[in-house]
Amino acid sequence: MEILALLLIWPFLILALGLVFIVGDRANDVFFPAFSGFFWTVLIIVLIFLYFRNRKNIVQQSTGQQLESFRKLLVMFSIALLIPIFIQYLVSGFDHSLAIIILGLLASFGLIVWSLAARISWVLLYANIAGAAFALFYLYQELWRLGDLARIFAAAFGLIVAVAIAVVKLKDKLT
Amino acid sequence: MNTVNHHHVIKVIFGFIIFLFSLALAYFTADYFSVHSGADKWIINVFFIGIYLIVGMIVMNVYAISLGFLFAADVLLLDVLSSNFYRLDDLIKAVIIGVILAILYAIALSRFSQPIAVSSQAAPPPPPPPPPVLPASA
């Protein structure tokens, strides 16, 4: 079973990456409608930046370590891009209902708080924060369209979460 | 050392050949049946995806063959998804992406769950300076 799991990881990661590219154009239209290609331009710049930042480490690594790093990068990249697209399809599938938007907000803030509080791994930390940030960007756009009351709710909710995170995370530094 | 590298190269080449031939078989069969019996190409591709997945899992001990079949199934699945994804209902798309996300999280939690080290404790104090050397009295 362990061998099968190890064997299936690479094909699955390539499948997930392929799915990201299949739905990527839709993501660009949803998140940055004014500038087609912006999403991919930013991603390529980030990847080039990451490569040059870690170039020295990459050269010093063995082939196995390089493959492990590449696998981590694939998982991080796929999770970060699939979270907002998942939320977008969920909201769209439920006909932009307010309950689903609120659920999406809770899930996105929950992911950020979980990654900051649990300290599981760098892969999940970066992936969750980037994915949830994109998802929040989209959800706030949706809330903005719903009218004044929704905007008040959105601002209040964001403020409460920001204060809660700051109290939990920055308490030691402030006192 | 050279023998090990040689074996690895042979495995990769054979895996790649299996990958190419399995893709060719699937696409040629799909073309043939779509022309002669009017069947949808994607249905035949789905049939081949199932077969390749099963064969890839059965021969998992010979990983060159297994990966060849599994990557061929990957390419066929991505082809089917890319040509049919936009026809699906948004909820079904959400379910597909949700399943992929759940598996990605499972991989990340099982393979990369090294806790992040936090340096919350203060740095240890520097060692005390050595005692001054007194001048030797005459």
mmCIF file of C-alpha atoms in Angstrom:
data_model
loop_
_atom_site.group_PDB
_atom_site.id
_atom_site.type_symbol
_atom_site.label_atom_id
_atom_site.label_comp_id
_atom_site.label_asym_id
_atom_site.label_seq_id
_atom_site.Cartn_x
_atom_site.Cartn_y
_atom_site.Cartn_z
ATOM 1 C CA MET A 1 0.000 0.000 0.000
ATOM 2 C CA GLU A 2 2.863 2.319 0.858
ATOM 3 C CA ILE A 3 4.488 1.591 -2.524
ATOM 4 C CA LEU A 4 1.219 2.299 -4.311
ATOM 5 C CA ALA A 5 0.800 5.581 -2.439
ATOM 6 C CA LEU A 6 4.349 6.637 -3.318
ATOM 7 C CA LEU A 7 3.836 5.611 -6.932
ATOM 8 C CA LEU A 8 0.589 7.531 -7.274
ATOM 9 C CA ILE A 9 1.911 10.801 -5.826
ATOM 10 C CA TRP A 10 3.699 12.028 -8.966
ATOM 11 C CA PRO A 11 0.883 11.270 -11.451
ATOM 12 C CA PHE A 12 -1.589 12.844 -9.028
ATOM 13 C CA LEU A 13 0.508 15.991 -8.602
ATOM 14 C CA ILE A 14 0.808 16.351 -12.372
ATOM 15 C CA LEU A 15 -2.974 15.880 -12.624
ATOM 16 C CA ALA A 16 -3.562 18.592 -10.009
ATOM 17 C CA LEU A 17 -1.164 20.941 -11.811
ATOM 18 C CA GLY A 18 -2.904 20.247 -15.120
ATOM 19 C CA LEU A 19 -6.263 21.025 -13.532
ATOM 20 C CA VAL A 20 -4.851 24.324 -12.269
ATOM 21 C CA PHE A 21 -3.893 25.245 -15.824
ATOM 22 C CA ILE A 22 -7.287 24.119 -17.199
ATOM 23 C CA VAL A 23 -9.204 26.343 -14.773
ATOM 24 C CA GLY A 24 -6.547 29.077 -14.672
ATOM 25 C CA ASP A 25 -8.043 31.167 -17.457
ATOM 26 C CA ARG A 26 -11.365 31.200 -15.645
ATOM 27 C CA ALA A 27 -9.560 32.305 -12.498
ATOM 28 C CA ASN A 28 -7.991 35.186 -14.368
ATOM 29 C CA ASP A 29 -11.371 36.313 -15.695
ATOM 30 C CA VAL A 30 -12.910 36.153 -12.230
ATOM 31 C CA PHE A 31 -10.161 37.707 -10.156
ATOM 32 C CA PHE A 32 -8.579 40.178 -12.582
ATOM 33 C CA PRO A 33 -11.177 40.826 -15.291
ATOM 34 C CA ALA A 34 -9.523 44.015 -16.534
ATOM 35 C CA PHE A 35 -6.182 42.459 -17.426
ATOM 36 C CA SER A 36 -6.120 39.079 -19.103
ATOM 37 C CA GLY A 37 -2.914 37.233 -18.357
ATOM 38 C CA PHE A 38 -2.255 39.137 -15.129
ATOM 39 C CA PHE A 39 -2.730 36.031 -13.000
ATOM 40 C CA TRP A 40 -0.146 34.046 -14.938
ATOM 41 C CA THR A 41 2.264 36.972 -15.206
ATOM 42 C CA VAL A 42 2.305 37.392 -11.427
ATOM 43 C CA LEU A 43 2.729 33.660 -10.894
ATOM 44 C CA ILE A 44 5.650 33.406 -13.312
ATOM 45 C CA ILE A 45 7.341 36.384 -11.644
ATOM 46 C CA VAL A 46 6.866 34.774 -8.207
ATOM 47 C CA LEU A 47 8.276 31.441 -9.445
ATOM 48 C CA ILE A 48 11.322 33.143 -11.021
ATOM 49 C CA PHE A 49 11.849 35.102 -7.788
ATOM 50 C CA LEU A 50 11.637 31.888 -5.715
ATOM 51 C CA TYR A 51 14.073 30.131 -8.053
ATOM 52 C CA PHE A 52 16.710 32.861 -7.906
ATOM 53 C CA ARG A 53 16.249 33.251 -4.160
ATOM 54 C CA ASN A 54 16.923 29.535 -3.569
ATOM 55 C CA ARG A 55 19.341 28.968 -6.461
ATOM 56 C CA LYS A 56 22.313 28.378 -4.199
ATOM 57 C CA ASN A 57 20.408 25.814 -2.094
ATOM 58 C CA ILE A 58 19.056 24.073 -5.200
ATOM 59 C CA VAL A 59 22.543 23.613 -6.660
ATOM 60 C CA GLN A 60 23.846 22.170 -3.398
ATOM 61 C CA GLN A 61 20.959 19.678 -3.043
ATOM 62 C CA SER A 62 21.090 16.070 -4.208
ATOM 63 C CA THR A 63 18.676 14.883 -6.907
ATOM 64 C CA GLY A 64 16.346 13.360 -4.295
ATOM 65 C CA GLN A 65 16.250 16.599 -2.314
ATOM 66 C CA GLN A 66 15.609 18.601 -5.485
ATOM 67 C CA LEU A 67 12.682 16.307 -6.356
ATOM 68 C CA GLU A 68 11.318 16.695 -2.821
ATOM 69 C CA SER A 69 11.574 20.485 -3.084
ATOM 70 C CA PHE A 70 9.879 20.395 -6.487
ATOM 71 C CA ARG A 71 7.101 18.232 -5.048
ATOM 72 C CA LYS A 72 6.580 20.691 -2.204
ATOM 73 C CA LEU A 73 6.441 23.543 -4.695
ATOM 74 C CA LEU A 74 3.857 21.673 -6.793
ATOM 75 C CA VAL A 75 1.649 20.988 -3.756
ATOM 76 C CA MET A 76 1.951 24.597 -2.574
ATOM 77 C CA PHE A 77 1.200 26.035 -6.010
ATOM 78 C CA SER A 78 -1.781 23.731 -6.632
ATOM 79 C CA ILE A 79 -3.398 24.285 -3.221
ATOM 80 C CA ALA A 80 -2.902 28.053 -3.395
ATOM 81 C CA LEU A 81 -4.637 28.275 -6.767
ATOM 82 C CA LEU A 82 -7.325 25.647 -6.300
ATOM 83 C CA ILE A 83 -8.701 27.099 -3.024
ATOM 84 C CA PRO A 84 -10.031 30.345 -4.592
ATOM 85 C CA ILE A 85 -11.282 28.523 -7.683
ATOM 86 C CA PHE A 86 -13.105 25.986 -5.472
ATOM 87 C CA ILE A 87 -14.745 28.798 -3.491
ATOM 88 C CA GLN A 88 -15.659 30.583 -6.716
ATOM 89 C CA TYR A 89 -17.370 27.499 -8.188
ATOM 90 C CA LEU A 90 -19.128 26.840 -4.880
ATOM 91 C CA VAL A 91 -20.519 30.394 -4.734
ATOM 92 C CA SER A 92 -21.480 30.273 -8.394
ATOM 93 C CA GLY A 93 -23.066 26.809 -8.004
ATOM 94 C CA PHE A 94 -25.311 28.042 -5.198
ATOM 95 C CA ASP A 95 -26.370 31.084 -7.248
ATOM 96 C CA HIS A 96 -24.313 33.612 -5.231
ATOM 97 C CA SER A 97 -26.222 32.928 -2.044
ATOM 98 C CA LEU A 98 -25.272 34.985 1.009
ATOM 99 C CA ALA A 99 -25.034 31.888 3.227
ATOM 100 C CA ILE A 100 -22.398 30.322 0.962
ATOM 101 C CA ILE A 101 -20.463 33.596 0.792
ATOM 102 C CA ILE A 102 -20.439 33.754 4.610
ATOM 103 C CA LEU A 103 -19.380 30.106 4.720
ATOM 104 C CA GLY A 104 -16.566 30.916 2.282
ATOM 105 C CA LEU A 105 -15.462 33.837 4.451
ATOM 106 C CA LEU A 106 -15.415 31.611 7.533
ATOM 107 C CA ALA A 107 -13.497 28.896 5.681
ATOM 108 C CA SER A 108 -10.943 31.365 4.267
ATOM 109 C CA PHE A 109 -10.302 33.107 7.575
ATOM 110 C CA GLY A 110 -10.308 29.693 9.249
ATOM 111 C CA LEU A 111 -7.589 28.456 6.897
ATOM 112 C CA ILE A 112 -5.421 31.499 7.639
ATOM 113 C CA VAL A 113 -5.886 31.161 11.410
ATOM 114 C CA TRP A 114 -5.292 27.402 11.276
ATOM 115 C CA SER A 115 -2.042 27.753 9.327
ATOM 116 C CA LEU A 116 -0.775 30.525 11.594
ATOM 117 C CA ALA A 117 -1.774 28.803 14.828
ATOM 118 C CA ALA A 118 -1.048 25.146 14.092
ATOM 119 C CA ARG A 119 2.411 25.705 12.507
ATOM 120 C CA ILE A 120 2.148 22.407 10.622
ATOM 121 C CA SER A 121 4.552 23.052 7.764
ATOM 122 C CA TRP A 122 5.826 25.837 5.533
ATOM 123 C CA VAL A 123 4.106 24.244 2.552
ATOM 124 C CA LEU A 124 0.642 24.479 4.098
ATOM 125 C CA LEU A 125 1.372 27.866 5.684
ATOM 126 C CA TYR A 126 2.208 29.582 2.372
ATOM 127 C CA ALA A 127 -0.386 27.632 0.367
ATOM 128 C CA ASN A 128 -3.235 28.365 2.786
ATOM 129 C CA ILE A 129 -2.396 32.034 3.223
ATOM 130 C CA ALA A 130 -2.025 32.686 -0.522
ATOM 131 C CA GLY A 131 -5.122 30.651 -1.431
ATOM 132 C CA ALA A 132 -7.282 32.143 1.304
ATOM 133 C CA ALA A 133 -6.122 35.668 0.396
ATOM 134 C CA PHE A 134 -7.224 35.166 -3.238
ATOM 135 C CA ALA A 135 -10.507 33.643 -2.021
ATOM 136 C CA LEU A 136 -11.149 36.573 0.342
ATOM 137 C CA PHE A 137 -10.439 39.020 -2.473
ATOM 138 C CA TYR A 138 -13.138 37.334 -4.565
ATOM 139 C CA LEU A 139 -15.618 36.956 -1.669
ATOM 140 C CA TYR A 140 -15.329 40.626 -0.718
ATOM 141 C CA GLN A 141 -16.026 41.556 -4.345
ATOM 142 C CA GLU A 142 -19.176 39.404 -4.155
ATOM 143 C CA LEU A 143 -20.224 40.955 -0.850
ATOM 144 C CA TRP A 144 -19.671 44.421 -2.302
ATOM 145 C CA ARG A 145 -22.209 43.664 -5.019
ATOM 146 C CA LEU A 146 -24.844 42.610 -2.468
ATOM 147 C CA GLY A 147 -25.387 46.125 -1.094
ATOM 148 C CA ASP A 148 -24.762 48.361 1.905
ATOM 149 C CA LEU A 149 -25.748 45.950 4.664
ATOM 150 C CA ALA A 150 -23.477 43.237 3.296
ATOM 151 C CA ARG A 151 -20.593 45.737 3.117
ATOM 152 C CA ILE A 152 -21.091 46.642 6.792
ATOM 153 C CA PHE A 153 -21.158 42.967 7.684
ATOM 154 C CA ALA A 154 -18.020 42.296 5.615
ATOM 155 C CA ALA A 155 -16.090 45.151 7.195
ATOM 156 C CA ALA A 156 -17.186 44.136 10.714
ATOM 157 C CA PHE A 157 -16.304 40.502 10.135
ATOM 158 C CA GLY A 158 -12.878 41.330 8.723
ATOM 159 C CA LEU A 159 -12.199 43.682 11.631
ATOM 160 C CA ILE A 160 -13.182 41.072 14.237
ATOM 161 C CA VAL A 161 -10.988 38.415 12.641
ATOM 162 C CA ALA A 162 -8.029 40.797 12.272
ATOM 163 C CA VAL A 163 -8.306 41.873 15.923
ATOM 164 C CA ALA A 164 -8.646 38.242 17.051
ATOM 165 C CA ILE A 165 -5.562 37.180 15.086
ATOM 166 C CA ALA A 166 -3.594 40.189 16.348
ATOM 167 C CA VAL A 167 -4.564 39.492 19.978
ATOM 168 C CA VAL A 168 -3.602 35.828 19.705
ATOM 169 C CA LYS A 169 -0.463 36.198 17.627
ATOM 170 C CA LEU A 170 0.997 39.529 18.709
ATOM 171 C CA LYS A 171 0.253 39.432 22.449
ATOM 172 C CA ASP A 172 3.807 38.518 23.413
ATOM 173 C CA LYS A 173 5.333 41.151 21.219
ATOM 174 C CA LEU A 174 3.105 43.981 22.468
ATOM 175 C CA THR A 175 3.499 43.344 26.190
ATOM 176 C CA MET B 1 27.773 3.426 -10.015
ATOM 177 C CA ASN B 2 27.693 3.346 -13.798
ATOM 178 C CA THR B 3 25.560 0.173 -13.681
ATOM 179 C CA VAL B 4 22.993 1.878 -11.428
ATOM 180 C CA ASN B 5 22.806 4.922 -13.707
ATOM 181 C CA HIS B 6 22.565 2.663 -16.735
ATOM 182 C CA HIS B 7 19.629 0.781 -15.185
ATOM 183 C CA HIS B 8 17.902 4.027 -14.302
ATOM 184 C CA VAL B 9 18.285 5.353 -17.845
ATOM 185 C CA ILE B 10 16.921 2.103 -19.318
ATOM 186 C CA LYS B 11 13.914 2.232 -16.952
ATOM 187 C CA VAL B 12 13.158 5.834 -17.849
ATOM 188 C CA ILE B 13 13.424 5.094 -21.579
ATOM 189 C CA PHE B 14 11.124 2.069 -21.312
ATOM 190 C CA GLY B 15 8.655 3.980 -19.173
ATOM 191 C CA PHE B 16 8.626 6.776 -21.747
ATOM 192 C CA ILE B 17 8.105 4.299 -24.616
ATOM 193 C CA ILE B 18 5.188 2.671 -22.731
ATOM 194 C CA PHE B 19 3.748 6.128 -22.075
ATOM 195 C CA LEU B 20 3.925 7.094 -25.762
ATOM 196 C CA PHE B 21 2.521 3.804 -27.067
ATOM 197 C CA SER B 22 -0.350 3.745 -24.583
ATOM 198 C CA LEU B 23 -1.283 7.302 -25.565
ATOM 199 C CA ALA B 24 -1.063 6.408 -29.238
ATOM 200 C CA LEU B 25 -3.257 3.330 -28.730
ATOM 201 C CA ALA B 26 -5.912 5.340 -26.885
ATOM 202 C CA TYR B 27 -6.027 8.215 -29.376
ATOM 203 C CA PHE B 28 -5.931 6.014 -32.502
ATOM 204 C CA THR B 29 -8.711 3.809 -31.114
ATOM 205 C CA ALA B 30 -10.802 6.850 -30.217
ATOM 206 C CA ASP B 31 -10.297 8.269 -33.740
ATOM 207 C CA TYR B 32 -11.193 4.965 -35.366
ATOM 208 C CA PHE B 33 -14.420 4.481 -33.423
ATOM 209 C CA SER B 34 -15.477 8.106 -33.745
ATOM 210 C CA VAL B 35 -15.127 7.870 -37.543
ATOM 211 C CA HIS B 36 -16.618 4.407 -38.063
ATOM 212 C CA SER B 37 -19.292 4.153 -35.401
ATOM 213 C CA GLY B 38 -19.819 7.787 -34.420
ATOM 214 C CA ALA B 39 -18.869 7.224 -30.790
ATOM 215 C CA ASP B 40 -17.727 10.161 -28.676
ATOM 216 C CA LYS B 41 -13.946 10.294 -28.338
ATOM 217 C CA TRP B 42 -14.070 11.199 -24.691
ATOM 218 C CA ILE B 43 -16.075 8.081 -23.781
ATOM 219 C CA ILE B 44 -13.393 5.865 -25.342
ATOM 220 C CA ASN B 45 -10.717 7.920 -23.594
ATOM 221 C CA VAL B 46 -12.476 7.392 -20.244
ATOM 222 C CA PHE B 47 -12.510 3.649 -20.968
ATOM 223 C CA PHE B 48 -8.749 3.707 -21.591
ATOM 224 C CA ILE B 49 -8.171 5.822 -18.463
ATOM 225 C CA GLY B 50 -9.822 3.106 -16.386
ATOM 226 C CA ILE B 51 -7.810 0.331 -17.999
ATOM 227 C CA TYR B 52 -4.494 2.195 -17.677
ATOM 228 C CA LEU B 53 -5.164 3.017 -14.021
ATOM 229 C CA ILE B 54 -5.922 -0.617 -13.207
ATOM 230 C CA VAL B 55 -2.903 -1.927 -15.132
ATOM 231 C CA GLY B 56 -0.663 0.747 -13.572
ATOM 232 C CA MET B 57 -1.731 -0.291 -10.082
ATOM 233 C CA ILE B 58 -1.427 -4.025 -10.797
ATOM 234 C CA VAL B 59 2.172 -3.737 -12.037
ATOM 235 C CA MET B 60 3.228 -1.315 -9.324
ATOM 236 C CA ASN B 61 6.363 -3.317 -8.520
ATOM 237 C CA VAL B 62 7.781 -2.558 -11.980
ATOM 238 C CA TYR B 63 7.595 1.167 -11.567
ATOM 239 C CA ALA B 64 8.797 2.075 -15.075
ATOM 240 C CA ILE B 65 5.814 0.265 -16.622
ATOM 241 C CA SER B 66 3.474 1.472 -13.893
ATOM 242 C CA LEU B 67 4.453 5.132 -14.238
ATOM 243 C CA GLY B 68 4.191 4.895 -18.020
ATOM 244 C CA PHE B 69 0.578 3.744 -17.769
ATOM 245 C CA LEU B 70 -0.298 6.144 -14.938
ATOM 246 C CA PHE B 71 1.111 9.192 -16.735
ATOM 247 C CA ALA B 72 -0.724 8.139 -19.911
ATOM 248 C CA ALA B 73 -3.947 7.956 -17.870
ATOM 249 C CA ASP B 74 -3.056 11.418 -16.506
ATOM 250 C CA VAL B 75 -2.727 12.931 -19.965
ATOM 251 C CA LEU B 76 -5.958 11.316 -21.167
ATOM 252 C CA LEU B 77 -7.827 12.507 -18.066
ATOM 253 C CA LEU B 78 -6.530 16.051 -18.502
ATOM 254 C CA ASP B 79 -7.541 15.953 -22.166
ATOM 255 C CA VAL B 80 -11.057 14.787 -21.254
ATOM 256 C CA LEU B 81 -11.307 17.420 -18.530
ATOM 257 C CA SER B 82 -10.030 20.257 -20.715
ATOM 258 C CA SER B 83 -12.548 19.516 -23.459
ATOM 259 C CA ASN B 84 -15.519 18.889 -21.153
ATOM 260 C CA PHE B 85 -14.883 20.884 -17.989
ATOM 261 C CA TYR B 86 -16.772 23.997 -19.062
ATOM 262 C CA ARG B 87 -19.876 21.951 -19.937
ATOM 263 C CA LEU B 88 -20.193 20.679 -16.378
ATOM 264 C CA ASP B 89 -22.400 22.277 -13.769
ATOM 265 C CA ASP B 90 -20.580 24.617 -11.362
ATOM 266 C CA LEU B 91 -21.410 22.389 -8.396
ATOM 267 C CA ILE B 92 -19.860 19.354 -10.083
ATOM 268 C CA LYS B 93 -16.763 21.430 -10.865
ATOM 269 C CA ALA B 94 -16.625 22.435 -7.196
ATOM 270 C CA VAL B 95 -16.883 18.774 -6.164
ATOM 271 C CA ILE B 96 -14.052 17.752 -8.558
ATOM 272 C CA ILE B 97 -11.778 20.533 -7.316
ATOM 273 C CA GLY B 98 -12.790 19.793 -3.709
ATOM 274 C CA VAL B 99 -11.769 16.134 -4.058
ATOM 275 C CA ILE B 100 -8.419 17.137 -5.631
ATOM 276 C CA LEU B 101 -7.876 19.674 -2.823
ATOM 277 C CA ALA B 102 -8.687 17.078 -0.150
ATOM 278 C CA ILE B 103 -6.112 14.657 -1.600
ATOM 279 C CA LEU B 104 -3.529 17.456 -1.875
ATOM 280 C CA TYR B 105 -4.088 18.324 1.802
ATOM 281 C CA ALA B 106 -3.740 14.641 2.714
ATOM 282 C CA ILE B 107 -0.418 14.488 0.839
ATOM 283 C CA ALA B 108 0.794 17.723 2.442
ATOM 284 C CA LEU B 109 -0.207 16.594 5.940
ATOM 285 C CA SER B 110 1.276 13.118 5.602
ATOM 286 C CA ARG B 111 4.471 13.928 3.668
ATOM 287 C CA PHE B 112 5.421 17.504 4.541
ATOM 288 C CA SER B 113 4.166 17.938 8.099
ATOM 289 C CA GLN B 114 7.376 19.117 9.699
ATOM 290 C CA PRO B 115 6.441 21.578 12.462
ATOM 291 C CA ILE B 116 7.721 25.079 11.938
ATOM 292 C CA ALA B 117 10.473 25.847 14.430
ATOM 293 C CA VAL B 118 9.760 29.024 16.359
ATOM 294 C CA SER B 119 12.570 30.836 18.120
ATOM 295 C CA SER B 120 10.393 32.282 20.880
ATOM 296 C CA GLN B 121 13.023 31.913 23.585
ATOM 297 C CA ALA B 122 15.557 34.646 24.035
ATOM 298 C CA ALA B 123 19.093 34.020 22.875
ATOM 299 C CA PRO B 124 21.398 32.647 25.606
ATOM 300 C CA PRO B 125 23.397 35.328 27.388
ATOM 301 C CA PRO B 126 26.945 35.847 26.168
ATOM 302 C CA PRO B 127 29.661 34.179 28.210
ATOM 303 C CA PRO B 128 31.192 36.358 30.947
ATOM 304 C CA PRO B 129 34.340 38.200 29.947
ATOM 305 C CA PRO B 130 37.596 36.672 31.107
ATOM 306 C CA PRO B 131 38.989 38.126 34.309
ATOM 307 C CA PRO B 132 41.462 40.941 33.785
ATOM 308 C CA VAL B 133 45.039 39.903 33.865
ATOM 309 C CA LEU B 134 46.731 41.678 36.717
ATOM 310 C CA PRO B 135 50.197 43.037 36.027
ATOM 311 C CA ALA B 136 52.816 41.044 37.719
ATOM 312 C CA SER B 137 54.033 42.864 40.807
ATOM 313 C CA ALA B 138 57.666 43.545 40.946
#
